Short mmCIF file of C-alpha atoms in Angstrom, two decimals:
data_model
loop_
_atom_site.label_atom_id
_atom_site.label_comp_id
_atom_site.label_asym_id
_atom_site.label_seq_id
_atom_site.Cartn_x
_atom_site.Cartn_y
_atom_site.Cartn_z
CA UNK A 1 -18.19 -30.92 -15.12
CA UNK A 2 -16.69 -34.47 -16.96
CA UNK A 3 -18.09 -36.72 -14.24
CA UNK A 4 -21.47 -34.37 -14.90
CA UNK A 5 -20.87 -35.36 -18.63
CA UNK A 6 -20.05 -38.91 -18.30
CA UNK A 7 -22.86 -39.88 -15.71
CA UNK A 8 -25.12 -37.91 -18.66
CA UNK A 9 -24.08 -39.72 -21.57
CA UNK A 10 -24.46 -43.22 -19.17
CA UNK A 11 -27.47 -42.72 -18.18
CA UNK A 12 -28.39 -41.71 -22.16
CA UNK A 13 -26.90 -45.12 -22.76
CA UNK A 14 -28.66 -46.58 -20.34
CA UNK A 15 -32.13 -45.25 -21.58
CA UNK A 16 -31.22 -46.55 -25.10
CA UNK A 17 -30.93 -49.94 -23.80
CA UNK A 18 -33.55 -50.07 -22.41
CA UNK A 19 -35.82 -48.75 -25.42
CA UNK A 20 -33.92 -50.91 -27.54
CA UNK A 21 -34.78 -53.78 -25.15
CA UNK A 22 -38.51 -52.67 -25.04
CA UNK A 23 -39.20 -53.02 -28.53
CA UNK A 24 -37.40 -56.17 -29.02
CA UNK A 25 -39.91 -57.17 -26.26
CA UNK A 26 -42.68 -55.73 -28.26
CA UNK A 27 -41.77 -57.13 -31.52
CA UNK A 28 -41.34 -61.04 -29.88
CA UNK A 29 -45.09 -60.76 -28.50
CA UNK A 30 -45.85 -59.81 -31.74
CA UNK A 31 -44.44 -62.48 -33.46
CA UNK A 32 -45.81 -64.79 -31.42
CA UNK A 33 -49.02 -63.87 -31.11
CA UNK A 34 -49.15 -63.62 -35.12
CA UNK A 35 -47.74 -67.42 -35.59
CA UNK A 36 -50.24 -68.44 -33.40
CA UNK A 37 -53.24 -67.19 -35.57
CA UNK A 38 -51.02 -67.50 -38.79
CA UNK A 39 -49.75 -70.79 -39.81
CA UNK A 40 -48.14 -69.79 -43.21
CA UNK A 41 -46.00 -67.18 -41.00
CA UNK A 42 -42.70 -69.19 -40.11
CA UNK A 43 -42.51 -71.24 -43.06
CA UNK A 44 -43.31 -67.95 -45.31
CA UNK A 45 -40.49 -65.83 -43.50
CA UNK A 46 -37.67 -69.23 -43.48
CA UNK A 47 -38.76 -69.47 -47.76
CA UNK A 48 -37.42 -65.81 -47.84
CA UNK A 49 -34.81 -65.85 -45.75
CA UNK A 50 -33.71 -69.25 -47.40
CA UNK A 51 -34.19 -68.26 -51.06
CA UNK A 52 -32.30 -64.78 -50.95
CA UNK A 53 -29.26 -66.62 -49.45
CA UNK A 54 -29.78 -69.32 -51.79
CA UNK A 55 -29.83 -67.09 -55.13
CA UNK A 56 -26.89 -64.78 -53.37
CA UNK A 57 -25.07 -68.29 -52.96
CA UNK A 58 -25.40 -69.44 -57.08
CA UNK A 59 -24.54 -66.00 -58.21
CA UNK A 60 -21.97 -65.86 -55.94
CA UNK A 61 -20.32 -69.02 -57.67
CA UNK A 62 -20.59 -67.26 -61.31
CA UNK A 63 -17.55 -65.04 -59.76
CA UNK A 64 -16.06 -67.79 -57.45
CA UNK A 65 -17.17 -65.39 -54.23
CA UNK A 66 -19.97 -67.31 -53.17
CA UNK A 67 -18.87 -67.54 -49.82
CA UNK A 68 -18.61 -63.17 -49.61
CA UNK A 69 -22.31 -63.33 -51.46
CA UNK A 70 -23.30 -65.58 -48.96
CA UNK A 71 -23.65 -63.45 -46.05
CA UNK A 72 -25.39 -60.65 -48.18
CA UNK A 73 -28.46 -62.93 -49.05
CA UNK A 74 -28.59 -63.51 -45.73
CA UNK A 75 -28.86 -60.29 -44.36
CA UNK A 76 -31.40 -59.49 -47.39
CA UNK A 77 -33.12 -62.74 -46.96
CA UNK A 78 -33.82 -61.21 -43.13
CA UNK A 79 -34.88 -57.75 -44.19
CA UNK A 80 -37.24 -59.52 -46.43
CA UNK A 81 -38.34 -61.43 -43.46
CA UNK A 82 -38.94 -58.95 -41.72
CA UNK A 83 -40.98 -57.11 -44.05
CA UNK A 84 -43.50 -60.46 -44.94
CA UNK A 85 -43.85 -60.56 -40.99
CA UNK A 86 -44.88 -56.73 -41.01
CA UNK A 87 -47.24 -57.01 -43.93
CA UNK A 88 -48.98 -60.07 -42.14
CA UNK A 89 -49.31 -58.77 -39.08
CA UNK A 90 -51.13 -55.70 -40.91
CA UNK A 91 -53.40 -57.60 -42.85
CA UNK A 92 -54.13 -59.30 -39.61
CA UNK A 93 -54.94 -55.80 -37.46
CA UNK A 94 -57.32 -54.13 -40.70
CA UNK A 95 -59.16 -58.09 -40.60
CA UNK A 96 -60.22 -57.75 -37.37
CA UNK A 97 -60.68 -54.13 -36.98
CA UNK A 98 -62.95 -54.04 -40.30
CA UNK A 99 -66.60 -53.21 -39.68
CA UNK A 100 -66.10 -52.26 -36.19
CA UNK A 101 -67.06 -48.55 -34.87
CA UNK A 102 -64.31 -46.41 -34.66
CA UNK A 103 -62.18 -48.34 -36.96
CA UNK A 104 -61.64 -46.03 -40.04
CA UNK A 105 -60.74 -43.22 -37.48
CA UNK A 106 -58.09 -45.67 -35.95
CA UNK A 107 -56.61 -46.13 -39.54
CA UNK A 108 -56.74 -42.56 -39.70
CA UNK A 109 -54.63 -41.99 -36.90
CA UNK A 110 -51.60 -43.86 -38.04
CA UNK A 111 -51.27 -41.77 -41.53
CA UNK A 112 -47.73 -40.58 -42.32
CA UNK A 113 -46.42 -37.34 -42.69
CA UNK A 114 -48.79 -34.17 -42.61
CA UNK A 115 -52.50 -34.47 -41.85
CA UNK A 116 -54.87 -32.76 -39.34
CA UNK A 117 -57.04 -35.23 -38.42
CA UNK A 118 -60.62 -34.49 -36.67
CA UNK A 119 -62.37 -37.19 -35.73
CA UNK A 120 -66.44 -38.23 -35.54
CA UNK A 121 -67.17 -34.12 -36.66
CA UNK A 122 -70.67 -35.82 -37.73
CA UNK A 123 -72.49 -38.61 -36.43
CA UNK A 124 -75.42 -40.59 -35.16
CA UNK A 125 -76.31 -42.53 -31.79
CA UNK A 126 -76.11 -45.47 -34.14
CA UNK A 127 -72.55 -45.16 -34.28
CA UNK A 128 -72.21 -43.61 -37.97
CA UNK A 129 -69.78 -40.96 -38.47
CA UNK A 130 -67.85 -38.81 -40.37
CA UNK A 131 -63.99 -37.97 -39.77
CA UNK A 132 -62.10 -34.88 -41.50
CA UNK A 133 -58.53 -34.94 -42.85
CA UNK A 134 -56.85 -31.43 -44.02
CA UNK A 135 -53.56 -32.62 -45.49
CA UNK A 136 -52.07 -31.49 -49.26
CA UNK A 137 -54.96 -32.76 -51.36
CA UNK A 138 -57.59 -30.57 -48.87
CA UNK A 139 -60.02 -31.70 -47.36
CA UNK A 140 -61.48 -35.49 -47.36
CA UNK A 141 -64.06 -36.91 -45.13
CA UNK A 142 -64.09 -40.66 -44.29
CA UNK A 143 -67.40 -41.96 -43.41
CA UNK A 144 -68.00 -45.44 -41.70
CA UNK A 145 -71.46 -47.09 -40.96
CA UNK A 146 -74.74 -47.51 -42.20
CA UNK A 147 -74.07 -46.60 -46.21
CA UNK A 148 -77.23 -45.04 -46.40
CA UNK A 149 -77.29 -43.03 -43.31
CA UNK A 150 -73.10 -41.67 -43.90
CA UNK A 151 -73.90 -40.80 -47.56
CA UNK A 152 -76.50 -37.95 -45.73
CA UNK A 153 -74.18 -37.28 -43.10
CA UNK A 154 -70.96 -36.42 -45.36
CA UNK A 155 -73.44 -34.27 -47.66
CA UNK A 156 -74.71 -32.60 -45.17
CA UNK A 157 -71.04 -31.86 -43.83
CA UNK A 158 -69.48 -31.16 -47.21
CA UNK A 159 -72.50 -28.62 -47.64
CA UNK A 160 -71.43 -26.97 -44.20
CA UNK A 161 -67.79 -26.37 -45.21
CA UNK A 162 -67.84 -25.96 -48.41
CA UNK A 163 -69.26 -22.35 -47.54
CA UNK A 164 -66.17 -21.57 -45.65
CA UNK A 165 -63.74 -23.54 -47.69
CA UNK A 166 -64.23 -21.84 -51.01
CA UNK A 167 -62.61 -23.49 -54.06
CA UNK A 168 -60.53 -25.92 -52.14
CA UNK A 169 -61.33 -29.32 -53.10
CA UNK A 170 -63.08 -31.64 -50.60
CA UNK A 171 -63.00 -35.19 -51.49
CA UNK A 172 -65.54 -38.25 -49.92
CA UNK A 173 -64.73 -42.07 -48.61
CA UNK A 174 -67.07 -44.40 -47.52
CA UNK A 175 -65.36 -46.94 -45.91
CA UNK A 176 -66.42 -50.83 -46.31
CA UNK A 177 -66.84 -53.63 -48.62
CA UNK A 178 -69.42 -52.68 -50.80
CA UNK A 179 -69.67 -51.19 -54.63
CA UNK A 180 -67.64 -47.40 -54.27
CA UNK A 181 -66.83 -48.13 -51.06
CA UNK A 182 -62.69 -48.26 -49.81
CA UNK A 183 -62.07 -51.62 -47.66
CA UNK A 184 -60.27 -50.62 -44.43
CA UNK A 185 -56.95 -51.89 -45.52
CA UNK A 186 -56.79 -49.52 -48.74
CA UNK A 187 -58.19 -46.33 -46.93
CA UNK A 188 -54.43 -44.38 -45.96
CA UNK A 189 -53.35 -45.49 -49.68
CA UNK A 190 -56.52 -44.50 -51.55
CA UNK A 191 -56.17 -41.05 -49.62
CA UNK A 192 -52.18 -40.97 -50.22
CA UNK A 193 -52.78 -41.02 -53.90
CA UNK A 194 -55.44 -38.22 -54.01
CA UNK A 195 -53.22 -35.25 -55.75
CA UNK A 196 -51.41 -32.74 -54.02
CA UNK A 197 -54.13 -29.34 -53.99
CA UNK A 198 -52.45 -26.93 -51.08
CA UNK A 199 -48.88 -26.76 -49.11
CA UNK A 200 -48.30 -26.83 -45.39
CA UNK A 201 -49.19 -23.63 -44.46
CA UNK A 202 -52.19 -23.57 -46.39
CA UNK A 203 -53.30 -26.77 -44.21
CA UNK A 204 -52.36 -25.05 -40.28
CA UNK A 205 -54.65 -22.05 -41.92
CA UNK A 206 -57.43 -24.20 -43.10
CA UNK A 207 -57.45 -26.36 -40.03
CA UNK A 208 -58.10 -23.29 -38.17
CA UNK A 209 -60.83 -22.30 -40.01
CA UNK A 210 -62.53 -25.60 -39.33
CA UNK A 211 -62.04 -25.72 -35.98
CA UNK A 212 -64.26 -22.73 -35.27
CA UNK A 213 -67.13 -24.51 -37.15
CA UNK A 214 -66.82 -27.21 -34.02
CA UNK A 215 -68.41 -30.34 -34.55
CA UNK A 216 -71.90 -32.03 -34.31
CA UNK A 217 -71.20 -35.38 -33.70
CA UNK A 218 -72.49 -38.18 -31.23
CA UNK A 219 -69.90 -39.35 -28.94
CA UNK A 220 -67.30 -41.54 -30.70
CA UNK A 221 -65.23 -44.68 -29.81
CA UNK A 222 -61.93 -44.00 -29.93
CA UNK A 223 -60.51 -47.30 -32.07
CA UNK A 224 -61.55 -50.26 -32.43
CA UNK A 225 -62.07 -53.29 -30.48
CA UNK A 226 -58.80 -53.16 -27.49
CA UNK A 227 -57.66 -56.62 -29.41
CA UNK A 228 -57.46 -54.15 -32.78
CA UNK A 229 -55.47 -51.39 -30.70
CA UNK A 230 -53.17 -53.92 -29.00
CA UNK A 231 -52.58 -55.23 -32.28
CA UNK A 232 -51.82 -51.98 -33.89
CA UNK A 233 -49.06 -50.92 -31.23
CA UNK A 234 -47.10 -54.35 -32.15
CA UNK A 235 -47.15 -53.25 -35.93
CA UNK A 236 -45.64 -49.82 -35.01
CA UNK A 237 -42.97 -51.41 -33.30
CA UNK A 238 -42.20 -54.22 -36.28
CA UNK A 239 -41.72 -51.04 -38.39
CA UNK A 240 -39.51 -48.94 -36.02
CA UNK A 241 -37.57 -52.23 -35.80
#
């Protein structure tokens, strides 16, 4: 039973090495793909790391422990690193997946915490749709496309479900550049801020409800272009790391 339990926890070990060594991996082809698109990267991330070990240094010498503040910028200065590389490499995905089908359902899909997420439930052969989120605000439908062609699409929809939603509040996002429209980038925090309307068990309920109205849509792509998904699994790994 203890060599079961040791030759368990090894092979654990193991695993975790291996994981750990998977998204160090991850996170170099990231960073190197990113420099090579983003000249401002390196010298951005070394005036961060530099200037938080730098300020940690001079207040260090107010107390005469500069040399134990040291260390502390540094490990800040690396965080912050860290963090400019993440937010770059961001900016970069939503730039190149902007205005490409499929691409506000992609965003969609990488929303934190608790949303029920139904993608292309309206839509044209011209690649127009309409995607559903049920989360703690209710419902919102994200449209992407043709303006002019979406705006019919999500009144249509928001005419369908209002029926069987009653009073709770369904909200509308055209996704794009133009005037009332959400840029890609913004679209998880414009829908993050929209004010909490229902509670968890409200949503499994309502989702259930909605999913026996089906959905009328023309087939979908699933994301982006396969540069724009590639892209996106590197910034999941810079924020595990």
């Amino acid at each position: 039973m203890a060599k079961q339990d040791r030759a368990a926890k090894k092979e654990a070990a193991k695993q975790k090495r291996q994981a750990s060594s998977g998204r160090f991996k991850q996170l170099f082809e990231a960073f190197k793909m990113q420099r090579r698109e983003d000249r401002l990267l390196v010298p951005l991330m070394l005036a961060v790391l530099l200037g938080a070990a730098v300020v940690a240094f001079l207040l260090g010498l107010v107390w005469g422990l500069e040399w134990f503040f040291l260390p502390v910028g540094v490990a800040f200065g690396a965080l912050g690193a860290v963090i400019v590389f993440g937010r770059r490499v961001q900016r970069n995905v939503y730039s190149k997946a902007s205005g490409q089908p499929g691409a506000a359902g992609w965003a969609l899909e990488n929303m934190r915490g608790k949303w029920e997420l139904t993608q292309g439930v309206t839509g044209t052969s011209q690649l127009d749709a309409v995607h559903r989120v049920v989360g703690k605000p209710g419902i919102v439908l994200v449209g992407e496309g043709e303006p002019h062609r979406v705006k019919s699409l999500m009144s249509q929809e928001k005419k369908r479900i209002s029926r069987l939603v009653g009073d709770t509040p369904i909200y509308e996002i055209m996704v794009g550049d133009g005037q009332d429209q959400v840029p890609l980038r913004k679209l998880q925090s414009n829908i993050m801020k929209l004010p909490r309307n229902i509670n968890a068990g409200q949503i499994a309920s309502l989702e259930k409800q909605l999913e026996a109205l089906g959905s009328r849509a023309n087939p979908m792509p699933k994301g982006p272009a396969p540069q724009g998904a590639k892209m996106r699994n590197m910034q999941r790994a810079s924020r595990r790391k």
